[in-house]
XYZ file of C-alpha atoms in Angstrom:
547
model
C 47.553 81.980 94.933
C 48.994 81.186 98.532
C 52.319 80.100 99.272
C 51.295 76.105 98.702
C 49.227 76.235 95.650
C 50.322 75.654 92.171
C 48.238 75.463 88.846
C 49.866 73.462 85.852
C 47.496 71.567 83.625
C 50.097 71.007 80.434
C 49.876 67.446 80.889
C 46.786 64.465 79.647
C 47.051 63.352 83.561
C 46.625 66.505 85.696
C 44.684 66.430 88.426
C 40.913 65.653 88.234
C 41.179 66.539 84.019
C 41.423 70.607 85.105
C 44.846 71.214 86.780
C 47.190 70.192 89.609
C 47.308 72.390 92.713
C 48.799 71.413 95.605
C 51.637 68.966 93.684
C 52.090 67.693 90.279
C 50.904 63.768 89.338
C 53.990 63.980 87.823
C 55.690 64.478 90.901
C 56.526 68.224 90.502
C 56.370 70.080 93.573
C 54.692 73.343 93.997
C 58.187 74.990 94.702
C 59.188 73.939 91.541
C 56.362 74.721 89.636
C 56.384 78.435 90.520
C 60.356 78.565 89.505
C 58.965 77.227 85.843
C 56.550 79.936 85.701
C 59.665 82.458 86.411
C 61.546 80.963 83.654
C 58.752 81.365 81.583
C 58.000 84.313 82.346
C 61.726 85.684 81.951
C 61.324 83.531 78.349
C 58.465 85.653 77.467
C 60.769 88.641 78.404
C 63.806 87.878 76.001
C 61.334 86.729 73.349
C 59.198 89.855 73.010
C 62.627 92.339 73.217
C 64.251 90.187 70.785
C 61.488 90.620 68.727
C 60.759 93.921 69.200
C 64.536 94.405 68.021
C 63.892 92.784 64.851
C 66.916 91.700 64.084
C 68.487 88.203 64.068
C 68.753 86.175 67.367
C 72.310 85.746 68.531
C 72.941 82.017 69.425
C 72.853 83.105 73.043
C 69.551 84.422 72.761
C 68.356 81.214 70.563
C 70.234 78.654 72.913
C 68.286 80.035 76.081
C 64.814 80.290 74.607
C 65.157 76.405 73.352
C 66.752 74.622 76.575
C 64.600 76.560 78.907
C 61.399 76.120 77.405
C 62.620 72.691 76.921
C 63.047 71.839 80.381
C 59.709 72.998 81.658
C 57.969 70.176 79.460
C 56.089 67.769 81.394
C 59.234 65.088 83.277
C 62.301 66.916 82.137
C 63.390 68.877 84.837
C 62.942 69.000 88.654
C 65.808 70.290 89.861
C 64.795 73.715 91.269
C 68.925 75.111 90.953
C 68.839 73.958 87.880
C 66.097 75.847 86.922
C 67.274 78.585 88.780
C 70.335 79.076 86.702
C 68.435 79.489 83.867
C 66.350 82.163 85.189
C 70.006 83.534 85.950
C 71.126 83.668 82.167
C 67.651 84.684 80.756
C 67.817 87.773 83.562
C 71.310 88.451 82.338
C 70.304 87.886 78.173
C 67.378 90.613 78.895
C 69.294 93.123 80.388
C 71.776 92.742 77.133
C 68.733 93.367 74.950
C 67.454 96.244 76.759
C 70.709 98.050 76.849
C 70.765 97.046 72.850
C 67.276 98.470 72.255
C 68.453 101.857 74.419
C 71.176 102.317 72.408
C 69.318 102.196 69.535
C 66.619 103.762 70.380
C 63.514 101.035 70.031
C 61.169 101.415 72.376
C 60.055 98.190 74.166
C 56.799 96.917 75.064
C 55.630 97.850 79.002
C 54.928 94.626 79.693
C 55.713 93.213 83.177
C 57.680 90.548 81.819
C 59.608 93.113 80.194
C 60.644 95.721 82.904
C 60.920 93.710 85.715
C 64.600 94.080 86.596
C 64.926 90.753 87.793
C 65.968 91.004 91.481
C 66.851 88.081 93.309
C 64.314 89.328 96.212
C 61.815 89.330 94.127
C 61.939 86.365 92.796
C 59.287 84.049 94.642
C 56.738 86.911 94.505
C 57.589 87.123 90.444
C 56.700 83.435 90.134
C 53.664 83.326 91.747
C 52.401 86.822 90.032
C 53.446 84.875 86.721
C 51.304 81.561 86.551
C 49.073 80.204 84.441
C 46.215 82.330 85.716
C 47.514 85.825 85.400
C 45.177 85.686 82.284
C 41.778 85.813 83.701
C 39.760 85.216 80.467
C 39.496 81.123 79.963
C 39.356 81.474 76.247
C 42.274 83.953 75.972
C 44.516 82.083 78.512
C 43.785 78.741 76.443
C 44.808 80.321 73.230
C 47.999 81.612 75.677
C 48.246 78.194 76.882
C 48.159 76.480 73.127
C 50.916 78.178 71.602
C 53.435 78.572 74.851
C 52.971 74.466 75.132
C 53.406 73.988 71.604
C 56.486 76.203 71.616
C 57.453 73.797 74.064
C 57.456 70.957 71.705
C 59.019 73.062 68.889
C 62.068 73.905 71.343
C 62.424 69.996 72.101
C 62.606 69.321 68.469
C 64.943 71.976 67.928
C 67.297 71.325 70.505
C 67.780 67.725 68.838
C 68.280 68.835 65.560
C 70.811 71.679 66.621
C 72.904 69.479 68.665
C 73.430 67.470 65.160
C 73.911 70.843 63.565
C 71.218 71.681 61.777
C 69.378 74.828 62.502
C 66.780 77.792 60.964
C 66.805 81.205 62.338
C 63.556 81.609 60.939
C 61.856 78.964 63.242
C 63.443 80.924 66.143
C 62.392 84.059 64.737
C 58.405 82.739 65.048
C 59.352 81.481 68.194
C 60.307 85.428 69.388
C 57.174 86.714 67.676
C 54.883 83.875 69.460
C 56.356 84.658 72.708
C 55.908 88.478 71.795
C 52.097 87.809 70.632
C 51.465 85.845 74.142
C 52.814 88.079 76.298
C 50.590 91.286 75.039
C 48.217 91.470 77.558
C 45.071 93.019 74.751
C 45.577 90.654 71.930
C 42.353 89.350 71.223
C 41.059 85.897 70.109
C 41.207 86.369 66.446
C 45.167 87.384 67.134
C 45.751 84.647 68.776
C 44.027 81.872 67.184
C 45.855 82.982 63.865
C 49.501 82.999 66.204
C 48.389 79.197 67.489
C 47.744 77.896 63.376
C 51.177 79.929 62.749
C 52.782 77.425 65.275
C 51.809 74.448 63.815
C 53.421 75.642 60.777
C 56.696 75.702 62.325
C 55.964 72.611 63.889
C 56.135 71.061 60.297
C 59.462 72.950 59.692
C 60.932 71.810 63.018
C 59.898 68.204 62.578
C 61.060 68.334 58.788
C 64.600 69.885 60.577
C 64.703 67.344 62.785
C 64.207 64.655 60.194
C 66.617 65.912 58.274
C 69.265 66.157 60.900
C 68.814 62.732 62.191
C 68.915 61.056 57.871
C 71.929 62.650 57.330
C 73.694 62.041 60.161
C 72.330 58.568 61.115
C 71.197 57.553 57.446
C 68.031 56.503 56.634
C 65.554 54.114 59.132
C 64.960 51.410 57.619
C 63.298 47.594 58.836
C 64.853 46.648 61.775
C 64.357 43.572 64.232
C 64.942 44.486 67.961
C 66.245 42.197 70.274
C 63.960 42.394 74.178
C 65.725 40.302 75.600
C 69.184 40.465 77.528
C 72.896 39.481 77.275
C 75.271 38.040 80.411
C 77.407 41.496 80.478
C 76.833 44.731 82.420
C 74.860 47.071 80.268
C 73.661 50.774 80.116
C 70.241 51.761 80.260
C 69.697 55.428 77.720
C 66.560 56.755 77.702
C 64.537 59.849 76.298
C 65.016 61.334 72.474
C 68.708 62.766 71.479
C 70.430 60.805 69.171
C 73.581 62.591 69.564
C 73.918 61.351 72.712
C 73.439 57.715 72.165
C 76.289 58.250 68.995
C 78.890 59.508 71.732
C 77.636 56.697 74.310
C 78.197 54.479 71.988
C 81.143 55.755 70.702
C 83.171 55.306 74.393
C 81.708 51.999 75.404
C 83.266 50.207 72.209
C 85.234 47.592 73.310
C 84.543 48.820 77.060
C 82.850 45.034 77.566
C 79.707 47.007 77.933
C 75.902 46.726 76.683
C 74.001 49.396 75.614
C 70.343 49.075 75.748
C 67.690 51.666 74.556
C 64.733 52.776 76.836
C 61.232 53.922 75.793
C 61.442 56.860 72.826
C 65.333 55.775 72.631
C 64.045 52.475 70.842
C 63.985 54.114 67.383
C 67.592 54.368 67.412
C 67.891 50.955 66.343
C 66.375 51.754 63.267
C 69.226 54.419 61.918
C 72.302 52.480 60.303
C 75.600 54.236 61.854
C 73.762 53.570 64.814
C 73.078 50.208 64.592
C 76.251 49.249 63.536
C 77.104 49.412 67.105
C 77.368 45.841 67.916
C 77.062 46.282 71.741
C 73.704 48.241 71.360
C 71.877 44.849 71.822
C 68.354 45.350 72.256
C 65.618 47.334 74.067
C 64.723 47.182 77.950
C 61.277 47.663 78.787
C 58.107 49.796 78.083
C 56.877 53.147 78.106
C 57.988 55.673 80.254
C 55.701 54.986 83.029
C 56.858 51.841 83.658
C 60.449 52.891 84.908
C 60.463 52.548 88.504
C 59.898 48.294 88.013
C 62.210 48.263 85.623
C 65.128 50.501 86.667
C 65.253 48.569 89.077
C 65.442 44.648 87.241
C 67.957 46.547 84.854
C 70.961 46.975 87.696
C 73.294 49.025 85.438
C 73.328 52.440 85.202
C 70.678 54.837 83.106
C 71.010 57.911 81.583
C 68.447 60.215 80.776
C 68.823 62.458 77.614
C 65.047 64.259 77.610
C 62.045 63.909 79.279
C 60.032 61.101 80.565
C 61.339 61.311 84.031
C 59.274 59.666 86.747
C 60.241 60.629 90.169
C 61.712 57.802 91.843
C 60.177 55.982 95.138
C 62.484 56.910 98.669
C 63.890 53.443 98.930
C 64.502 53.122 95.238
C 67.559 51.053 94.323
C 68.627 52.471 91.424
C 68.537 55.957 92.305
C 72.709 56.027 93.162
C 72.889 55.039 89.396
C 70.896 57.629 87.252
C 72.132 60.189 85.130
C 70.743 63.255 83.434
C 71.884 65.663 80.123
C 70.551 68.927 78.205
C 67.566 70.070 79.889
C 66.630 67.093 82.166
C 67.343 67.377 86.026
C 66.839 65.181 89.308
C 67.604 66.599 92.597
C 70.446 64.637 93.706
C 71.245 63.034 90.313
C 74.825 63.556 88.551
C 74.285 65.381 85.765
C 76.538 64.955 82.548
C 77.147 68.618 80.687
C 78.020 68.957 77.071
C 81.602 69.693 76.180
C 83.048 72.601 73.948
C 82.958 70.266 71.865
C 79.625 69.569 71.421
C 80.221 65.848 73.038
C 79.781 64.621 76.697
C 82.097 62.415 78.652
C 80.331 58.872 80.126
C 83.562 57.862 81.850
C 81.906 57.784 85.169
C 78.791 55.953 83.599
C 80.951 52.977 82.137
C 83.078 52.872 85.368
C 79.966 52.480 87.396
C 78.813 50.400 84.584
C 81.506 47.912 85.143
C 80.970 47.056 88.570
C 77.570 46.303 88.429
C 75.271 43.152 87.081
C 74.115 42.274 83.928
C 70.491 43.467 83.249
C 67.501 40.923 84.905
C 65.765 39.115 81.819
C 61.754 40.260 81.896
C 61.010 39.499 78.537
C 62.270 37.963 75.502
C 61.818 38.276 71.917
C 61.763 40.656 68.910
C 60.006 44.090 68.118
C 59.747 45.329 64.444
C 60.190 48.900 62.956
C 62.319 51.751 60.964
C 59.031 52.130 59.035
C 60.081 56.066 58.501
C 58.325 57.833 55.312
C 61.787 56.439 52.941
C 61.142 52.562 54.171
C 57.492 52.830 53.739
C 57.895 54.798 50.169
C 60.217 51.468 49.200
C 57.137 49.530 49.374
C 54.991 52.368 48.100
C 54.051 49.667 45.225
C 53.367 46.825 47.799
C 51.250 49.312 49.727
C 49.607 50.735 46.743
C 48.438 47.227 45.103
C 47.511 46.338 48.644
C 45.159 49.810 48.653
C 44.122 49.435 44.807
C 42.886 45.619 45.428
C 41.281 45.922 48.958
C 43.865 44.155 50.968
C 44.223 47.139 52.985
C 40.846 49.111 53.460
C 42.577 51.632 55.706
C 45.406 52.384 57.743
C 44.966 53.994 61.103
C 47.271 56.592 62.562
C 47.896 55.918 66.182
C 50.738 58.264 66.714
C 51.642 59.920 70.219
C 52.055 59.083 73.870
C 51.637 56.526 76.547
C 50.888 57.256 80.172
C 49.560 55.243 83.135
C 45.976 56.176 83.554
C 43.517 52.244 82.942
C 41.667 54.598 80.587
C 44.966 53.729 77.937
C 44.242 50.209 77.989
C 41.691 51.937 75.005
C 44.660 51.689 72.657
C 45.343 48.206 72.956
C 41.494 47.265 72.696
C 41.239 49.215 69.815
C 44.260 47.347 67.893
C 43.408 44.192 68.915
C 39.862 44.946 67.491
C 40.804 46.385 64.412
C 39.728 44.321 61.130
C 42.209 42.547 59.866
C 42.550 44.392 56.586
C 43.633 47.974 58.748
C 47.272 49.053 59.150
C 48.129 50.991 62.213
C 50.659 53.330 61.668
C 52.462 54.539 64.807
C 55.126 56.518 66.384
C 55.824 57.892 69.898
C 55.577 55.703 72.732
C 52.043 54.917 72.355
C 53.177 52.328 70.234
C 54.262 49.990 73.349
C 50.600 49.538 73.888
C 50.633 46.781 70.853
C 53.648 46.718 68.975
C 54.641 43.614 71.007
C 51.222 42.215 69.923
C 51.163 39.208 66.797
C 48.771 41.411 64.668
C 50.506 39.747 61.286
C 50.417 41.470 58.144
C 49.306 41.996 54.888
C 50.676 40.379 51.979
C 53.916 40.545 53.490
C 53.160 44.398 55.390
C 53.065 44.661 58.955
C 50.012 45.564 59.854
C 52.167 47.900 62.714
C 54.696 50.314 61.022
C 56.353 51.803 63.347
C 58.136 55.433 62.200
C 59.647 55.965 65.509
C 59.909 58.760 68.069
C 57.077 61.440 68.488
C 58.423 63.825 66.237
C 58.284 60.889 63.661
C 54.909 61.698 63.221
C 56.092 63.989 60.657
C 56.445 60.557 58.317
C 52.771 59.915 58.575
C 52.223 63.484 57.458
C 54.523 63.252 54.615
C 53.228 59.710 53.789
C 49.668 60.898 53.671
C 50.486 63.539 51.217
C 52.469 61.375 48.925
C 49.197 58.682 48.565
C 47.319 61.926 48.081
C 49.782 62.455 44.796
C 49.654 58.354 44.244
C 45.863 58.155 44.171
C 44.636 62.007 42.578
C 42.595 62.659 45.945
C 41.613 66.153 45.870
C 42.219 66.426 49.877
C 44.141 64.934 51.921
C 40.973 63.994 54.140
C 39.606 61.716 51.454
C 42.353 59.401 51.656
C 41.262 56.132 53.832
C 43.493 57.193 56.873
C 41.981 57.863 59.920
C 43.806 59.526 62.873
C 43.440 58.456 66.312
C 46.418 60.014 68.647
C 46.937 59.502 72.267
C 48.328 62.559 73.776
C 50.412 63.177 77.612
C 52.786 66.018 77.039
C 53.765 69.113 74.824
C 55.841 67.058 71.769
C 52.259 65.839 70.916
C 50.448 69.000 71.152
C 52.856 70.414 68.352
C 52.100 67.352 66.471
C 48.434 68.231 66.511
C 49.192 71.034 66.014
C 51.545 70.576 63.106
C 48.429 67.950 61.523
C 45.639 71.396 61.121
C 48.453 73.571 59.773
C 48.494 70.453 57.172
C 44.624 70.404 56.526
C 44.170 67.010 58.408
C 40.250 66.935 60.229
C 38.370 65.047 62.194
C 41.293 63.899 64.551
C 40.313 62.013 67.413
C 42.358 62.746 70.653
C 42.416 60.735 73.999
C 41.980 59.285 76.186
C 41.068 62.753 77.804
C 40.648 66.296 75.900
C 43.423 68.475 77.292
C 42.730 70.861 80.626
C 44.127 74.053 78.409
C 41.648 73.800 75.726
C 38.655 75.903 77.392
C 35.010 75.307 76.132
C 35.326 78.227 73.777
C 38.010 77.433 72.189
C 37.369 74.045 71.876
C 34.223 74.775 70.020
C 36.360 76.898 67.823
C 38.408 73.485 67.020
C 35.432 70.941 66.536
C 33.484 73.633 64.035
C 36.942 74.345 62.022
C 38.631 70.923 62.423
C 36.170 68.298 63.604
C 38.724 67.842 66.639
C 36.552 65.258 69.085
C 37.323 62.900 71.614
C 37.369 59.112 71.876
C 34.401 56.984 72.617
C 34.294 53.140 73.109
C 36.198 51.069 71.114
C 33.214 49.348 69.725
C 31.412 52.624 69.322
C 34.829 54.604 67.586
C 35.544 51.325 65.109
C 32.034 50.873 64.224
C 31.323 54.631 63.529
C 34.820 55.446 61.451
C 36.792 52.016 60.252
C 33.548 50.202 59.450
């Protein structure tokens, strides 16, 4: 590749459905792009020593592997120092590792990613040697591809759950041996089609960590009402996914005379009890993730960015002097808030700025319903059953995942508006803002849009689908009348499809595009074992499977 060329296709809206080139439609920029392929490259590194060590990870090791695989998903990070850094402490981890497999001595693979000593010299060469296409064989890079992106999503989910304390040395353990399995320049197909199934199984654990972090720290969702409108006092904007953060937010704006409003995949926060205890966390601002620049801007407070879903802001932004970033996100020219020893961060210097500026511009007003997690919807598991058992509901859909901004999305609202009145929608994710302002009504007293939450709530569906599976004696889970139609972007919903054929689910339509990674080979390998397929017309898809 020349000095100005790139090639990431991880993402539903690269460029012309095969891969961007020349800059990112996120907004990456080649420079940075070839930095993440040196982080990943140097993550392929620690991951195959550490496994070749076979021994347990040290929480150096695991730390390092989750935040910077993290902060190469799609919008978390484009800070190029920042990415830097990291290449920095995985350089420094590997040398550690080698010296530990010298001194006992375990002979390492001689793998580039291995020996190469890491010199700052070398650095821009390293990157460029180490994209995407170093693996020349479509099918064998795709398989490469598969599991590195939905390693990707496992680290995200990780991350959350570890910052609330919970986490499995096991799950870290695959993650080594995945990384290990990639980087091996002969494994063959059959290797690593069995290492991209073995992911989604730890995609299950990691979302079933996750959940279990979030209940017992936050309690269980349950039916909530959110507020989209605004108050008359200043407010904070907190987007993205951690929940630990919006705890300490809200924490040190109590009594502060401040609002705290939640922002695209933050909205499911409402849902959690000691969160929404929080009297000044008043309602939700805005849409999906997309839609940021418009309304950053109406907001006027600060915003604070806990994950991805960063969308590079216009030159003559006005709100650019006000954004934040934490964990693995990063803006050139953005503060960015660091955790504390103790686990916490410090938003001083958000609620100062907070305080001097207006109260958030009204664009919408009303309520939003969810908190439909698998323990709400299993408390009206009779509701829902007699509903099922006398033809009230006929079938639910599953319309998990992601929002982005190509016209081709306006599919998902079509297809909800369409849907017979006797379907349920269940969603997570932020694909959901695409009609869960909608009046579809209910069913004897159901919504006929449960909400679960965030993307890795997607897990409820799964755990929901087996439990009617138990309720109604179906001998598969595929006989049950769900029928799953997920809108993917980035890598959190590639480990959920992922996660769905380690479970046995088939015939899962994806959309609106099929993803640049999956090459023809391998994607024939996933319609013949799976029936993976891709979206049609609305009238064509509800006609030929909800009919």
């Amino acid at each position: 590749m020349t000095e100005n060329k790139m090639f990431c296709f991880q993402c539903q809206e690269t460029a012309k459905g095969t891969g961007c080139t020349i800059k990112g439609v996120c907004g990456k920029e080649a420079e940075t792009s070839k930095w993440q392929d040196l982080l990943l490259s140097v993550v392929r590194g620690v991951g195959t020593i550490q496994h070749t060590l076979g021994e347990k990870a040290s929480k150096e090791v695991a730390d390092f592997l989750v935040d910077a695989l993290f902060s190469t998903i799609t919008n978390a990070n484009f800070d190029d120092q920042s990415i830097l850094n990291r290449v920095d402490t995985g350089i420094a981890l590997k040398k550690q590792l080698l010296e530990t497999a010298l001194s006992k001595n375990i002979t390492v693979p001689n793998y580039q990613e291995v020996h190469w000593g890491g010199e700052k010299s070398d650095y821009s060469e390293e990157g460029k040697r180490e994209g995407v296409l170093r693996n020349e064989n479509a099918d064998l890079r795709s398989l490469k591809e598969l599991t590195v992106l939905g390693l990707k999503g496992i680290a995200a989910y990780y991350d959350h759950a570890a910052r609330l304390g919970e986490t499995n040395e096991e799950i870290i353990a695959f993650m080594c041996k995945a990384l290990a399995t990639i980087t091996a320049p002969d494994a063959d197909m059959e290797t690593l089609l069995g290492i991209v199934l073995e992911t989604g199984k730890y995609g299950v654990d990691v979302m079933a960590l996750l959940d279990k972090a979030n209940t017992e720290a936050y309690g269980t969702p349950e039916l909530t009402k959110v507020n989209i409108g605004v108050g008359k006092k200043p407010g904070i904007l907190i987007s993205g996914h951690d929940l630990k953060d919006i705890e300490d937010l809200l924490i040190q704006t109590e009594g502060t005379g401040i609002d705290v409003y939640t922002h695209g995949e933050m909205l499911p926060a409402h849902y959690y009890p000691q969160l929404k205890k929080y009297k000044h966390l008043v309602g939700n601002y805005g849409n999906a993730w997309w839609k940021q620049k418009e309304e950053f801007a109406s907001f006027n407070g600060p915003i604070v960015f806990t994950t991805n879903c960063i969308v590079p802001p216009a030159k003559n932004a006005n709100y650019a002097e006000r954004v934040f970033t934490t964990n693995s996100t990063g803006f050139p020219g953005w503060k960015h808030i660091a955790t504390g020893e103790d686990g916490k961060k410090d938003f001083s210097e958000v609620i100062a700025l907070a305080k001097t500026c207006k109260a958030p511009q009204e664009i919408e007003t009303g309520e939003i319903v969810g908190g439909f997690a698998h323990a709400q919807v299993f408390a009206l598991a009779d509701q829902v059953v007699e509903a099922v058992k006398s033809g009230a509901i006929r079938k639910f859909v599953v319309m998990s995942g992601c929002d982005g901004r190509m016209k081709s999305r306006n599919y998902y609202e079509e297809f909800a508006k369409t849907l017979p009145k006797d379907v349920v929608i269940l969603t997570s994710g932020c694909a959901k803002y695409r009609y869960n302002k909608l009046n579809l009504g209910d069913i004897n007293g159901i919504p006929r849009v449960l909400d679960a939450g965030q993307c890795n709530d997607s897990y409820s569906w799964a755990v929901v689908a087996l439990k009617l599976k138990e309720i109604f004696d179906a001998n598969d889970i595929n006989d049950l009348p769900i029928f799953f139609n997920i809108a993917w972007y980035e890598q959190k919903a590639v480990i959920v499809l992922l996660a769905l054929l380690h479970l046995g689910v088939k015939n899962i339509h994806i959309g609106p595009t099929l993803p640049a990674f999956v090459s023809e080979g391998v994607l024939q390998v996933l319609v013949d074992n799976f029936g993976l397929t891709g979206i049609s017309t609305v009238e064509e898809d509800i006609q030929k499977y909800i009919l």
